PDB file of C-alpha atoms in Angstrom:
ATOM      1  CA  MET A 459      14.748 -16.038 -17.586  1.00  0.00           C
ATOM      2  CA  ARG A 460      18.027 -14.455 -16.564  1.00  0.00           C
ATOM      3  CA  ALA A 461      16.834 -14.107 -12.950  1.00  0.00           C
ATOM      4  CA  ALA A 462      16.167 -17.874 -12.782  1.00  0.00           C
ATOM      5  CA  ARG A 463      19.625 -18.518 -14.244  1.00  0.00           C
ATOM      6  CA  LEU A 464      21.306 -16.258 -11.677  1.00  0.00           C
ATOM      7  CA  ILE A 465      19.511 -18.054  -8.836  1.00  0.00           C
ATOM      8  CA  LYS A 466      20.594 -21.425 -10.234  1.00  0.00           C
ATOM      9  CA  MET A 467      24.177 -20.177 -10.486  1.00  0.00           C
ATOM     10  CA  VAL A 468      24.173 -19.165  -6.823  1.00  0.00           C
ATOM     11  CA  LEU A 469      22.710 -22.535  -5.788  1.00  0.00           C
ATOM     12  CA  LEU A 470      25.339 -24.390  -7.840  1.00  0.00           C
ATOM     13  CA  LEU A 471      28.173 -22.455  -6.212  1.00  0.00           C
ATOM     14  CA  GLN A 472      26.531 -22.950  -2.829  1.00  0.00           C
ATOM     15  CA  SER A 473      26.580 -26.730  -3.293  1.00  0.00           C
ATOM     16  CA  ARG A 474      30.247 -27.022  -4.375  1.00  0.00           C
ATOM     17  CA  PRO A 475      33.523 -25.507  -3.159  1.00  0.00           C
ATOM     18  CA  SER A 476      34.371 -24.114  -6.598  1.00  0.00           C
ATOM     19  CA  MET A 477      33.314 -24.389 -10.239  1.00  0.00           C
ATOM     20  CA  THR A 478      35.118 -23.413 -13.401  1.00  0.00           C
ATOM     21  CA  ALA A 479      33.519 -21.181 -16.011  1.00  0.00           C
ATOM     22  CA  ALA A 480      33.279 -24.206 -18.334  1.00  0.00           C
ATOM     23  CA  GLU A 481      31.459 -26.273 -15.683  1.00  0.00           C
ATOM     24  CA  LEU A 482      29.009 -23.468 -14.960  1.00  0.00           C
ATOM     25  CA  ALA A 483      28.437 -22.881 -18.665  1.00  0.00           C
ATOM     26  CA  ARG A 484      27.630 -26.570 -19.127  1.00  0.00           C
ATOM     27  CA  GLU A 485      25.220 -26.665 -16.169  1.00  0.00           C
ATOM     28  CA  LEU A 486      23.494 -23.410 -17.127  1.00  0.00           C
ATOM     29  CA  GLU A 487      23.537 -24.161 -20.873  1.00  0.00           C
ATOM     30  CA  VAL A 488      25.115 -20.807 -21.746  1.00  0.00           C
ATOM     31  CA  SER A 489      28.503 -19.583 -22.988  1.00  0.00           C
ATOM     32  CA  GLU A 490      31.474 -18.927 -20.706  1.00  0.00           C
ATOM     33  CA  ARG A 491      31.206 -15.243 -21.642  1.00  0.00           C
ATOM     34  CA  THR A 492      27.647 -15.239 -20.255  1.00  0.00           C
ATOM     35  CA  VAL A 493      28.896 -16.896 -17.070  1.00  0.00           C
ATOM     36  CA  THR A 494      31.419 -14.082 -16.628  1.00  0.00           C
ATOM     37  CA  ARG A 495      28.716 -11.433 -17.096  1.00  0.00           C
ATOM     38  CA  ASP A 496      26.350 -13.233 -14.695  1.00  0.00           C
ATOM     39  CA  ALA A 497      29.057 -13.515 -12.038  1.00  0.00           C
ATOM     40  CA  GLN A 498      29.700  -9.780 -12.319  1.00  0.00           C
ATOM     41  CA  ALA A 499      25.969  -9.035 -12.050  1.00  0.00           C
ATOM     42  CA  LEU A 500      25.716 -11.167  -8.890  1.00  0.00           C
ATOM     43  CA  SER A 501      28.707  -9.407  -7.369  1.00  0.00           C
ATOM     44  CA  GLU A 502      27.187  -5.987  -8.094  1.00  0.00           C
ATOM     45  CA  ALA A 503      23.936  -7.180  -6.455  1.00  0.00           C
ATOM     46  CA  GLY A 504      25.791  -8.028  -3.232  1.00  0.00           C
ATOM     47  CA  VAL A 505      26.305 -11.767  -3.693  1.00  0.00           C
ATOM     48  CA  PRO A 506      29.978 -12.422  -2.806  1.00  0.00           C
ATOM     49  CA  VAL A 507      31.068 -14.320  -5.942  1.00  0.00           C
ATOM     50  CA  TYR A 508      34.865 -14.495  -6.218  1.00  0.00           C
ATOM     51  CA  ALA A 509      36.838 -15.543  -9.303  1.00  0.00           C
ATOM     52  CA  ASP A 510      40.109 -17.416  -8.829  1.00  0.00           C
ATOM     53  CA  ARG A 511      42.437 -16.813 -11.759  1.00  0.00           C
ATOM     54  CA  GLY A 512      44.748 -19.346 -13.353  1.00  0.00           C
ATOM     55  CA  ARG A 513      44.546 -22.708 -15.088  1.00  0.00           C
ATOM     56  CA  ILE A 514      42.777 -24.433 -12.187  1.00  0.00           C
ATOM     57  CA  GLY A 515      40.834 -21.386 -11.091  1.00  0.00           C
ATOM     58  CA  GLY A 516      37.090 -20.967 -10.959  1.00  0.00           C
ATOM     59  CA  TYR A 517      34.207 -19.248  -9.220  1.00  0.00           C
ATOM     60  CA  ARG A 518      33.266 -19.638  -5.570  1.00  0.00           C
ATOM     61  CA  LEU A 519      31.208 -17.972  -2.851  1.00  0.00           C
ATOM     62  CA  VAL A 520      33.133 -16.142  -0.144  1.00  0.00           C
ATOM     63  CA  GLY A 521      32.575 -16.434   3.585  1.00  0.00           C
ATOM     64  CA  GLY A 522      30.162 -19.366   3.631  1.00  0.00           C
ATOM     65  CA  TYR A 523      27.451 -17.314   1.944  1.00  0.00           C
ATOM     66  CA  ARG A 524      24.073 -19.076   1.916  1.00  0.00           C
ATOM     67  CA  THR A 525      20.809 -18.098   0.288  1.00  0.00           C
ATOM     68  CA  ARG A 526      17.413 -18.892   1.810  1.00  0.00           C
ATOM     69  CA  LEU A 527      14.608 -20.737   0.032  1.00  0.00           C
ATOM     70  CA  THR A 528      12.662 -17.541  -0.629  1.00  0.00           C
ATOM     71  CA  GLY A 529      13.205 -17.727  -4.393  1.00  0.00           C
ATOM     72  CA  LEU A 530      11.021 -20.798  -4.908  1.00  0.00           C
ATOM     73  CA  ALA A 531       7.943 -20.423  -7.057  1.00  0.00           C
ATOM     74  CA  ARG A 532       4.783 -22.308  -6.043  1.00  0.00           C
ATOM     75  CA  GLY A 533       5.252 -24.942  -8.743  1.00  0.00           C
ATOM     76  CA  GLU A 534       8.849 -25.542  -7.644  1.00  0.00           C
ATOM     77  CA  ALA A 535       7.849 -25.815  -3.973  1.00  0.00           C
ATOM     78  CA  GLU A 536       5.073 -28.312  -4.766  1.00  0.00           C
ATOM     79  CA  ALA A 537       7.409 -30.376  -6.965  1.00  0.00           C
ATOM     80  CA  LEU A 538       9.877 -30.542  -4.069  1.00  0.00           C
ATOM     81  CA  PHE A 539       7.341 -32.476  -1.999  1.00  0.00           C
ATOM     82  CA  LEU A 540       6.847 -34.974  -4.842  1.00  0.00           C
ATOM     83  CA  SER A 541      10.534 -35.881  -5.082  1.00  0.00           C
ATOM     84  CA  GLY A 542      10.196 -39.208  -3.288  1.00  0.00           C
ATOM     85  CA  VAL A 543       7.879 -42.211  -3.202  1.00  0.00           C
ATOM     86  CA  PRO A 544       6.404 -42.320   0.332  1.00  0.00           C
ATOM     87  CA  GLY A 545       6.157 -46.104   0.423  1.00  0.00           C
ATOM     88  CA  ALA A 546       9.764 -46.502  -0.722  1.00  0.00           C
ATOM     89  CA  LEU A 547      11.023 -44.145   1.971  1.00  0.00           C
ATOM     90  CA  ARG A 548       9.066 -46.083   4.586  1.00  0.00           C
ATOM     91  CA  GLU A 549      10.446 -49.428   3.391  1.00  0.00           C
ATOM     92  CA  MET A 550      14.042 -48.128   3.561  1.00  0.00           C
ATOM     93  CA  GLY A 551      13.488 -46.847   7.106  1.00  0.00           C
ATOM     94  CA  LEU A 552      13.766 -43.199   6.033  1.00  0.00           C
ATOM     95  CA  GLU A 553      10.210 -42.024   6.704  1.00  0.00           C
ATOM     96  CA  ASP A 554      11.128 -40.092   9.867  1.00  0.00           C
ATOM     97  CA  ALA A 555      14.124 -38.422   8.225  1.00  0.00           C
ATOM     98  CA  ALA A 556      12.040 -37.441   5.192  1.00  0.00           C
ATOM     99  CA  SER A 557       9.297 -36.054   7.411  1.00  0.00           C
ATOM    100  CA  ALA A 558      11.801 -33.960   9.368  1.00  0.00           C
ATOM    101  CA  ALA A 559      13.322 -32.664   6.138  1.00  0.00           C
ATOM    102  CA  ARG A 560       9.910 -31.655   4.802  1.00  0.00           C
ATOM    103  CA  LEU A 561       9.167 -29.778   8.026  1.00  0.00           C
ATOM    104  CA  LYS A 562      12.462 -27.879   7.811  1.00  0.00           C
ATOM    105  CA  VAL A 563      11.875 -26.974   4.181  1.00  0.00           C
ATOM    106  CA  SER A 564       8.332 -25.838   4.983  1.00  0.00           C
ATOM    107  CA  ALA A 565       9.639 -23.633   7.792  1.00  0.00           C
ATOM    108  CA  ALA A 566      12.144 -22.010   5.412  1.00  0.00           C
ATOM    109  CA  LEU A 567       9.550 -21.243   2.734  1.00  0.00           C
ATOM    110  CA  LEU A 568       7.664 -17.995   2.426  1.00  0.00           C
ATOM    111  CA  PRO A 569       4.347 -18.037   4.345  1.00  0.00           C
ATOM    112  CA  SER A 570       2.412 -17.987   1.071  1.00  0.00           C
ATOM    113  CA  LEU A 571       4.053 -21.276   0.023  1.00  0.00           C
ATOM    114  CA  ARG A 572       3.842 -23.269   3.253  1.00  0.00           C
ATOM    115  CA  ASP A 573       0.761 -25.151   2.114  1.00  0.00           C
ATOM    116  CA  ALA A 574       2.729 -26.599  -0.821  1.00  0.00           C
ATOM    117  CA  SER A 575       3.086 -30.015   0.811  1.00  0.00           C
ATOM    118  CA  ARG A 576      -0.675 -30.302   1.349  1.00  0.00           C
ATOM    119  CA  THR A 577      -1.649 -29.086  -2.123  1.00  0.00           C
ATOM    120  CA  ALA A 578       0.855 -31.461  -3.773  1.00  0.00           C
ATOM    121  CA  ALA A 579      -0.279 -34.455  -1.698  1.00  0.00           C
ATOM    122  CA  GLN A 580      -3.912 -33.810  -2.599  1.00  0.00           C
ATOM    123  CA  ARG A 581      -3.134 -33.778  -6.320  1.00  0.00           C
ATOM    124  CA  PHE A 582      -0.477 -36.480  -6.839  1.00  0.00           C
ATOM    125  CA  HIS A 583       0.174 -39.843  -5.223  1.00  0.00           C
ATOM    126  CA  LEU A 584       2.995 -42.109  -6.410  1.00  0.00           C
ATOM    127  CA  ASP A 585       2.224 -45.852  -6.181  1.00  0.00           C
ATOM    128  CA  ALA A 586       5.192 -47.862  -7.482  1.00  0.00           C
ATOM    129  CA  PRO A 587       4.036 -51.527  -7.458  1.00  0.00           C
ATOM    130  CA  GLY A 588       2.176 -52.904 -10.470  1.00  0.00           C
ATOM    131  CA  TRP A 589      -1.465 -53.945 -10.409  1.00  0.00           C
ATOM    132  CA  PHE A 590      -2.461 -57.247  -8.806  1.00  0.00           C
ATOM    133  CA  HIS A 591       0.864 -57.529  -6.969  1.00  0.00           C
ATOM    134  CA  GLU A 592       0.972 -57.143  -3.219  1.00  0.00           C
ATOM    135  CA  PRO A 593       4.151 -55.234  -2.272  1.00  0.00           C
ATOM    136  CA  ASP A 594       6.425 -57.390  -0.149  1.00  0.00           C
ATOM    137  CA  THR A 595       9.055 -55.375   1.702  1.00  0.00           C
ATOM    138  CA  PRO A 596      12.310 -57.366   2.020  1.00  0.00           C
ATOM    139  CA  GLU A 597      13.272 -57.775   5.654  1.00  0.00           C
ATOM    140  CA  LEU A 598      16.906 -56.832   4.980  1.00  0.00           C
ATOM    141  CA  LEU A 599      16.141 -53.690   2.948  1.00  0.00           C
ATOM    142  CA  PRO A 600      16.758 -51.177   5.795  1.00  0.00           C
ATOM    143  CA  ALA A 601      20.157 -52.731   6.535  1.00  0.00           C
ATOM    144  CA  VAL A 602      21.118 -52.561   2.857  1.00  0.00           C
ATOM    145  CA  ALA A 603      19.863 -48.962   2.611  1.00  0.00           C
ATOM    146  CA  ASP A 604      21.992 -47.958   5.622  1.00  0.00           C
ATOM    147  CA  ALA A 605      25.077 -49.441   3.979  1.00  0.00           C
ATOM    148  CA  VAL A 606      24.293 -47.614   0.725  1.00  0.00           C
ATOM    149  CA  TRP A 607      23.991 -44.283   2.538  1.00  0.00           C
ATOM    150  CA  ASP A 608      27.213 -44.796   4.532  1.00  0.00           C
ATOM    151  CA  ASP A 609      29.276 -46.301   1.652  1.00  0.00           C
ATOM    152  CA  ARG A 610      30.054 -49.325   3.837  1.00  0.00           C
ATOM    153  CA  ARG A 611      31.147 -52.671   2.483  1.00  0.00           C
ATOM    154  CA  VAL A 612      28.836 -55.560   3.293  1.00  0.00           C
ATOM    155  CA  THR A 613      29.088 -59.313   3.491  1.00  0.00           C
ATOM    156  CA  ALA A 614      25.939 -60.673   1.877  1.00  0.00           C
ATOM    157  CA  ARG A 615      24.530 -64.149   1.461  1.00  0.00           C
ATOM    158  CA  TYR A 616      21.919 -64.659  -1.258  1.00  0.00           C
ATOM    159  CA  ARG A 617      19.990 -67.482  -2.863  1.00  0.00           C
ATOM    160  CA  ARG A 618      21.181 -68.600  -6.277  1.00  0.00           C
ATOM    161  CA  ASP A 619      19.831 -71.667  -8.047  1.00  0.00           C
ATOM    162  CA  ALA A 620      19.614 -74.446  -5.467  1.00  0.00           C
ATOM    163  CA  GLY A 621      22.070 -73.043  -2.926  1.00  0.00           C
ATOM    164  CA  GLU A 622      23.457 -69.898  -1.301  1.00  0.00           C
ATOM    165  CA  VAL A 623      26.451 -67.767  -2.246  1.00  0.00           C
ATOM    166  CA  GLU A 624      28.410 -65.314  -0.099  1.00  0.00           C
ATOM    167  CA  ARG A 625      29.920 -62.139  -1.550  1.00  0.00           C
ATOM    168  CA  GLU A 626      31.787 -59.085  -0.310  1.00  0.00           C
ATOM    169  CA  LEU A 627      30.007 -56.142  -1.920  1.00  0.00           C
ATOM    170  CA  GLU A 628      30.319 -52.393  -2.253  1.00  0.00           C
ATOM    171  CA  PRO A 629      26.654 -51.280  -2.295  1.00  0.00           C
ATOM    172  CA  TYR A 630      26.344 -48.346  -4.708  1.00  0.00           C
ATOM    173  CA  GLY A 631      22.615 -47.826  -5.104  1.00  0.00           C
ATOM    174  CA  LEU A 632      19.067 -49.111  -4.711  1.00  0.00           C
ATOM    175  CA  VAL A 633      16.439 -49.292  -7.439  1.00  0.00           C
ATOM    176  CA  LEU A 634      12.706 -49.885  -6.995  1.00  0.00           C
ATOM    177  CA  LYS A 635      11.316 -51.429 -10.187  1.00  0.00           C
ATOM    178  CA  ALA A 636       7.621 -52.377 -10.375  1.00  0.00           C
ATOM    179  CA  GLY A 637       7.504 -53.015  -6.621  1.00  0.00           C
ATOM    180  CA  VAL A 638      10.726 -55.059  -6.517  1.00  0.00           C
ATOM    181  CA  TRP A 639      13.888 -53.738  -4.844  1.00  0.00           C
ATOM    182  CA  TYR A 640      17.296 -54.253  -6.479  1.00  0.00           C
ATOM    183  CA  LEU A 641      20.834 -53.495  -5.282  1.00  0.00           C
ATOM    184  CA  CYS A 642      23.462 -52.271  -7.733  1.00  0.00           C
ATOM    185  CA  ALA A 643      26.807 -53.220  -6.219  1.00  0.00           C
ATOM    186  CA  ARG A 644      30.451 -53.777  -7.092  1.00  0.00           C
ATOM    187  CA  VAL A 645      31.962 -57.124  -6.157  1.00  0.00           C
ATOM    188  CA  CYS A 646      35.016 -56.570  -3.970  1.00  0.00           C
ATOM    189  CA  GLY A 647      38.241 -57.692  -5.609  1.00  0.00           C
ATOM    190  CA  GLN A 648      36.651 -57.971  -9.054  1.00  0.00           C
ATOM    191  CA  GLY A 649      35.690 -54.428  -9.956  1.00  0.00           C
ATOM    192  CA  SER A 650      32.571 -55.575 -11.823  1.00  0.00           C
ATOM    193  CA  PHE A 651      29.125 -54.170 -11.095  1.00  0.00           C
ATOM    194  CA  ARG A 652      26.178 -56.515 -10.671  1.00  0.00           C
ATOM    195  CA  VAL A 653      22.483 -56.328  -9.832  1.00  0.00           C
ATOM    196  CA  TYR A 654      20.933 -58.306  -6.949  1.00  0.00           C
ATOM    197  CA  ARG A 655      17.315 -58.714  -5.896  1.00  0.00           C
ATOM    198  CA  ILE A 656      17.050 -57.688  -2.261  1.00  0.00           C
ATOM    199  CA  ASP A 657      14.413 -60.330  -1.499  1.00  0.00           C
ATOM    200  CA  ARG A 658      16.970 -63.045  -2.352  1.00  0.00           C
ATOM    201  CA  PHE A 659      19.388 -61.935   0.363  1.00  0.00           C
ATOM    202  CA  THR A 660      19.364 -64.229   3.391  1.00  0.00           C
ATOM    203  CA  ALA A 661      21.919 -62.285   5.437  1.00  0.00           C
ATOM    204  CA  VAL A 662      23.589 -58.863   5.226  1.00  0.00           C
ATOM    205  CA  GLU A 663      26.317 -57.681   7.581  1.00  0.00           C
ATOM    206  CA  ALA A 664      27.825 -54.225   7.194  1.00  0.00           C
ATOM    207  CA  GLY A 665      31.459 -53.808   8.193  1.00  0.00           C
ATOM    208  CA  GLU A 666      33.231 -50.739   9.527  1.00  0.00           C
ATOM    209  CA  GLU A 667      35.261 -50.233   6.359  1.00  0.00           C
ATOM    210  CA  ARG A 668      34.032 -47.629   3.912  1.00  0.00           C
ATOM    211  CA  PHE A 669      34.718 -47.851   0.206  1.00  0.00           C
ATOM    212  CA  GLU A 670      35.677 -45.112  -2.232  1.00  0.00           C
ATOM    213  CA  ARG A 671      32.891 -44.593  -4.736  1.00  0.00           C
ATOM    214  CA  ALA A 672      33.840 -44.416  -8.408  1.00  0.00           C
ATOM    215  CA  GLU A 673      33.162 -40.824  -9.413  1.00  0.00           C
ATOM    216  CA  ASP A 674      32.005 -41.793 -12.905  1.00  0.00           C
ATOM    217  CA  PHE A 675      29.335 -44.231 -11.663  1.00  0.00           C
ATOM    218  CA  ASP A 676      25.897 -43.059 -12.833  1.00  0.00           C
ATOM    219  CA  LEU A 677      23.116 -45.105 -11.183  1.00  0.00           C
ATOM    220  CA  PRO A 678      20.256 -44.180 -13.573  1.00  0.00           C
ATOM    221  CA  ALA A 679      22.442 -44.798 -16.640  1.00  0.00           C
ATOM    222  CA  PHE A 680      23.766 -48.083 -15.215  1.00  0.00           C
ATOM    223  CA  TRP A 681      20.259 -49.328 -14.434  1.00  0.00           C
ATOM    224  CA  GLU A 682      18.915 -48.356 -17.837  1.00  0.00           C
ATOM    225  CA  GLU A 683      21.735 -50.255 -19.560  1.00  0.00           C
ATOM    226  CA  ARG A 684      21.346 -53.379 -17.416  1.00  0.00           C
ATOM    227  CA  ALA A 685      17.553 -53.357 -17.696  1.00  0.00           C
ATOM    228  CA  GLU A 686      17.826 -53.208 -21.485  1.00  0.00           C
ATOM    229  CA  GLN A 687      20.398 -56.021 -21.484  1.00  0.00           C
ATOM    230  CA  PHE A 688      18.127 -58.167 -19.307  1.00  0.00           C
ATOM    231  CA  ALA A 689      15.084 -57.514 -21.490  1.00  0.00           C
ATOM    232  CA  ARG A 690      17.037 -58.536 -24.583  1.00  0.00           C
ATOM    233  CA  SER A 691      18.672 -61.555 -22.946  1.00  0.00           C
ATOM    234  CA  ILE A 692      15.355 -63.301 -22.253  1.00  0.00           C
ATOM    235  CA  LEU A 693      14.163 -62.937 -25.860  1.00  0.00           C
ATOM    236  CA  ARG A 694      15.861 -66.122 -27.056  1.00  0.00           C
ATOM    237  CA  ALA A 695      13.323 -67.323 -29.644  1.00  0.00           C
ATOM    238  CA  GLU A 696      11.617 -65.872 -32.707  1.00  0.00           C
ATOM    239  CA  VAL A 697       8.193 -66.271 -34.244  1.00  0.00           C
ATOM    240  CA  VAL A 698       6.905 -65.082 -37.618  1.00  0.00           C
ATOM    241  CA  VAL A 699       3.373 -63.703 -37.735  1.00  0.00           C
ATOM    242  CA  ARG A 700       0.959 -61.803 -39.981  1.00  0.00           C
ATOM    243  CA  LEU A 701      -0.796 -58.874 -38.366  1.00  0.00           C
ATOM    244  CA  SER A 702      -3.858 -56.920 -39.400  1.00  0.00           C
ATOM    245  CA  ALA A 703      -3.824 -53.147 -38.996  1.00  0.00           C
ATOM    246  CA  GLU A 704      -5.541 -53.606 -35.623  1.00  0.00           C
ATOM    247  CA  GLY A 705      -3.008 -56.293 -34.712  1.00  0.00           C
ATOM    248  CA  VAL A 706      -0.157 -53.899 -35.489  1.00  0.00           C
ATOM    249  CA  ARG A 707      -1.725 -51.320 -33.210  1.00  0.00           C
ATOM    250  CA  ARG A 708      -2.227 -53.777 -30.341  1.00  0.00           C
ATOM    251  CA  LEU A 709       1.057 -55.716 -30.624  1.00  0.00           C
ATOM    252  CA  PRO A 710       3.108 -53.439 -28.265  1.00  0.00           C
ATOM    253  CA  HIS A 711       0.427 -53.974 -25.596  1.00  0.00           C
ATOM    254  CA  ALA A 712       0.579 -57.770 -25.904  1.00  0.00           C
ATOM    255  CA  VAL A 713       4.345 -58.434 -26.023  1.00  0.00           C
ATOM    256  CA  ASP A 714       7.533 -56.662 -24.922  1.00  0.00           C
ATOM    257  CA  PRO A 715       7.009 -53.084 -26.207  1.00  0.00           C
ATOM    258  CA  ALA A 716      10.632 -52.525 -27.264  1.00  0.00           C
ATOM    259  CA  ALA A 717      10.753 -55.856 -29.129  1.00  0.00           C
ATOM    260  CA  ALA A 718       7.452 -55.038 -30.824  1.00  0.00           C
ATOM    261  CA  ARG A 719       8.614 -51.610 -31.956  1.00  0.00           C
ATOM    262  CA  GLU A 720      11.868 -52.985 -33.381  1.00  0.00           C
ATOM    263  CA  ALA A 721      10.092 -55.849 -35.149  1.00  0.00           C
ATOM    264  CA  LEU A 722       7.522 -53.510 -36.697  1.00  0.00           C
ATOM    265  CA  ALA A 723      10.268 -51.132 -37.806  1.00  0.00           C
ATOM    266  CA  ARG A 724      11.924 -54.010 -39.715  1.00  0.00           C
ATOM    267  CA  ALA A 725       8.658 -55.228 -41.254  1.00  0.00           C
ATOM    268  CA  GLY A 726       7.865 -54.734 -44.925  1.00  0.00           C
ATOM    269  CA  GLU A 727       4.901 -52.991 -46.500  1.00  0.00           C
ATOM    270  CA  PRO A 728       1.348 -54.294 -45.872  1.00  0.00           C
ATOM    271  CA  ASP A 729      -0.073 -56.712 -48.454  1.00  0.00           C
ATOM    272  CA  GLY A 730      -3.216 -56.105 -50.484  1.00  0.00           C
ATOM    273  CA  GLY A 731      -5.399 -56.909 -47.488  1.00  0.00           C
ATOM    274  CA  GLY A 732      -3.479 -54.592 -45.160  1.00  0.00           C
ATOM    275  CA  TRP A 733      -1.697 -57.419 -43.318  1.00  0.00           C
ATOM    276  CA  VAL A 734       1.981 -57.101 -42.314  1.00  0.00           C
ATOM    277  CA  ARG A 735       4.500 -59.949 -41.992  1.00  0.00           C
ATOM    278  CA  VAL A 736       6.630 -59.553 -38.820  1.00  0.00           C
ATOM    279  CA  ALA A 737       9.559 -61.523 -37.323  1.00  0.00           C
ATOM    280  CA  LEU A 738       9.133 -61.070 -33.572  1.00  0.00           C
ATOM    281  CA  PRO A 739      11.688 -61.923 -30.803  1.00  0.00           C
ATOM    282  CA  VAL A 740      10.022 -63.722 -27.891  1.00  0.00           C
ATOM    283  CA  GLU A 741      11.035 -65.340 -24.621  1.00  0.00           C
ATOM    284  CA  SER A 742       9.795 -68.815 -25.587  1.00  0.00           C
ATOM    285  CA  GLU A 743       7.133 -70.551 -27.636  1.00  0.00           C
ATOM    286  CA  ASP A 744       4.951 -70.985 -24.543  1.00  0.00           C
ATOM    287  CA  VAL A 745       5.179 -67.308 -23.652  1.00  0.00           C
ATOM    288  CA  ALA A 746       4.545 -66.296 -27.272  1.00  0.00           C
ATOM    289  CA  HIS A 747       1.428 -68.476 -27.327  1.00  0.00           C
ATOM    290  CA  ASP A 748      -0.019 -66.845 -24.229  1.00  0.00           C
ATOM    291  CA  GLN A 749       0.866 -63.315 -25.354  1.00  0.00           C
ATOM    292  CA  LEU A 750      -0.310 -63.568 -28.961  1.00  0.00           C
ATOM    293  CA  MET A 751      -3.594 -65.217 -27.947  1.00  0.00           C
ATOM    294  CA  ALA A 752      -4.579 -61.768 -26.675  1.00  0.00           C
ATOM    295  CA  LEU A 753      -4.650 -60.525 -30.280  1.00  0.00           C
ATOM    296  CA  GLY A 754      -7.325 -63.033 -31.279  1.00  0.00           C
ATOM    297  CA  ALA A 755      -8.136 -63.010 -34.975  1.00  0.00           C
ATOM    298  CA  GLU A 756      -5.853 -60.030 -35.615  1.00  0.00           C
ATOM    299  CA  VAL A 757      -2.775 -62.288 -35.808  1.00  0.00           C
ATOM    300  CA  GLU A 758      -1.856 -65.375 -37.828  1.00  0.00           C
ATOM    301  CA  VAL A 759       1.174 -67.397 -36.731  1.00  0.00           C
ATOM    302  CA  LEU A 760       3.298 -68.541 -39.684  1.00  0.00           C
ATOM    303  CA  ALA A 761       6.304 -70.050 -37.886  1.00  0.00           C
ATOM    304  CA  PRO A 762       7.460 -72.095 -36.128  1.00  0.00           C
ATOM    305  CA  PRO A 763       5.126 -74.887 -37.327  1.00  0.00           C
ATOM    306  CA  SER A 764       4.636 -76.214 -33.793  1.00  0.00           C
ATOM    307  CA  LEU A 765       3.269 -72.860 -32.597  1.00  0.00           C
ATOM    308  CA  ARG A 766       1.037 -72.551 -35.662  1.00  0.00           C
ATOM    309  CA  GLU A 767      -0.378 -76.011 -34.914  1.00  0.00           C
ATOM    310  CA  ARG A 768      -1.134 -74.967 -31.315  1.00  0.00           C
ATOM    311  CA  PHE A 769      -3.055 -71.932 -32.545  1.00  0.00           C
ATOM    312  CA  ALA A 770      -4.898 -74.027 -35.135  1.00  0.00           C
ATOM    313  CA  ALA A 771      -5.882 -76.601 -32.510  1.00  0.00           C
ATOM    314  CA  GLY A 772      -7.013 -73.834 -30.180  1.00  0.00           C
ATOM    315  CA  ALA A 773      -9.093 -72.276 -32.955  1.00  0.00           C
ATOM    316  CA  VAL A 774     -10.809 -75.625 -33.601  1.00  0.00           C
ATOM    317  CA  ARG A 775     -11.644 -76.004 -29.881  1.00  0.00           C
ATOM    318  CA  LEU A 776     -13.033 -72.467 -29.775  1.00  0.00           C
ATOM    319  CA  ALA A 777     -15.129 -73.073 -32.899  1.00  0.00           C
ATOM    320  CA  GLU A 778     -16.529 -76.268 -31.363  1.00  0.00           C
ATOM    321  CA  LEU A 779     -17.244 -74.530 -28.076  1.00  0.00           C
ATOM    322  CA  TYR A 780     -19.031 -71.531 -29.565  1.00  0.00           C
ATOM    323  CA  GLY A 781     -20.486 -73.495 -32.459  1.00  0.00           C
ATOM    324  CA  ARG A 782     -22.744 -75.362 -30.042  1.00  0.00           C
TER     325      ARG A 782
END
């Protein structure tokens, strides 16, 4: 365990000019005292770790010291070749660069590990788009990806409602969600971050000016927050239902899973027949009708009255159809 920690410490120092004891302790999940002991152990083993004293001091590697990728275990080497989605790299125009990088990594590995790319590819394949949806690569995606990599401001035109809007954007990051590409960008002059669907862009022109990225911007955290906000924003209506035990089990598979979990957590105890009364947020009455129909006789709609009447009328039609 300590050997793995020492290797990680060297790789951390190799990737940054300098790190304080507190930063290393946080990354390695140990105490600063342990960091000091580990740095001394590395130095005694011939790794040139140097400690700068003082308030702004820290640890660094001397003389451009670099370690080779001979410390990778087989599992780590195989995981390395699973770090990207092949289709996504191809759509962004990065397939050649990724292939070259894999070749260089393979050449640096020990001979016993050089089949890691083949063994990983034969065991795992990442397919991002959902079922029954043909992936449609946006024509302007490579241009947007180039701007993201180079931190270049872009002038973008995109479809909104019935017309088009032009914006000056600082493209921070791309997200592939269920086969759809999104751009997370900051609007120039406003400072606010927004999310744009790439397939709604009609024109993208990258300028020569680079922007300074906000150091505290965290793309995964930003996307998670916005995705949750979006999911909640479309749940504008509410229905009240009774669910059997089987209906409770199947509800998260029929409606928004997060909304179902929250609604069930707020529900009271089951009645004498095992049925539970639930107030469920939904997108609309029409959507609720289509979703809850999947539960069949395991759900009874109580409110609103108009939705209950639709279910009652549907039940009568089904009884007539199958009664024949």
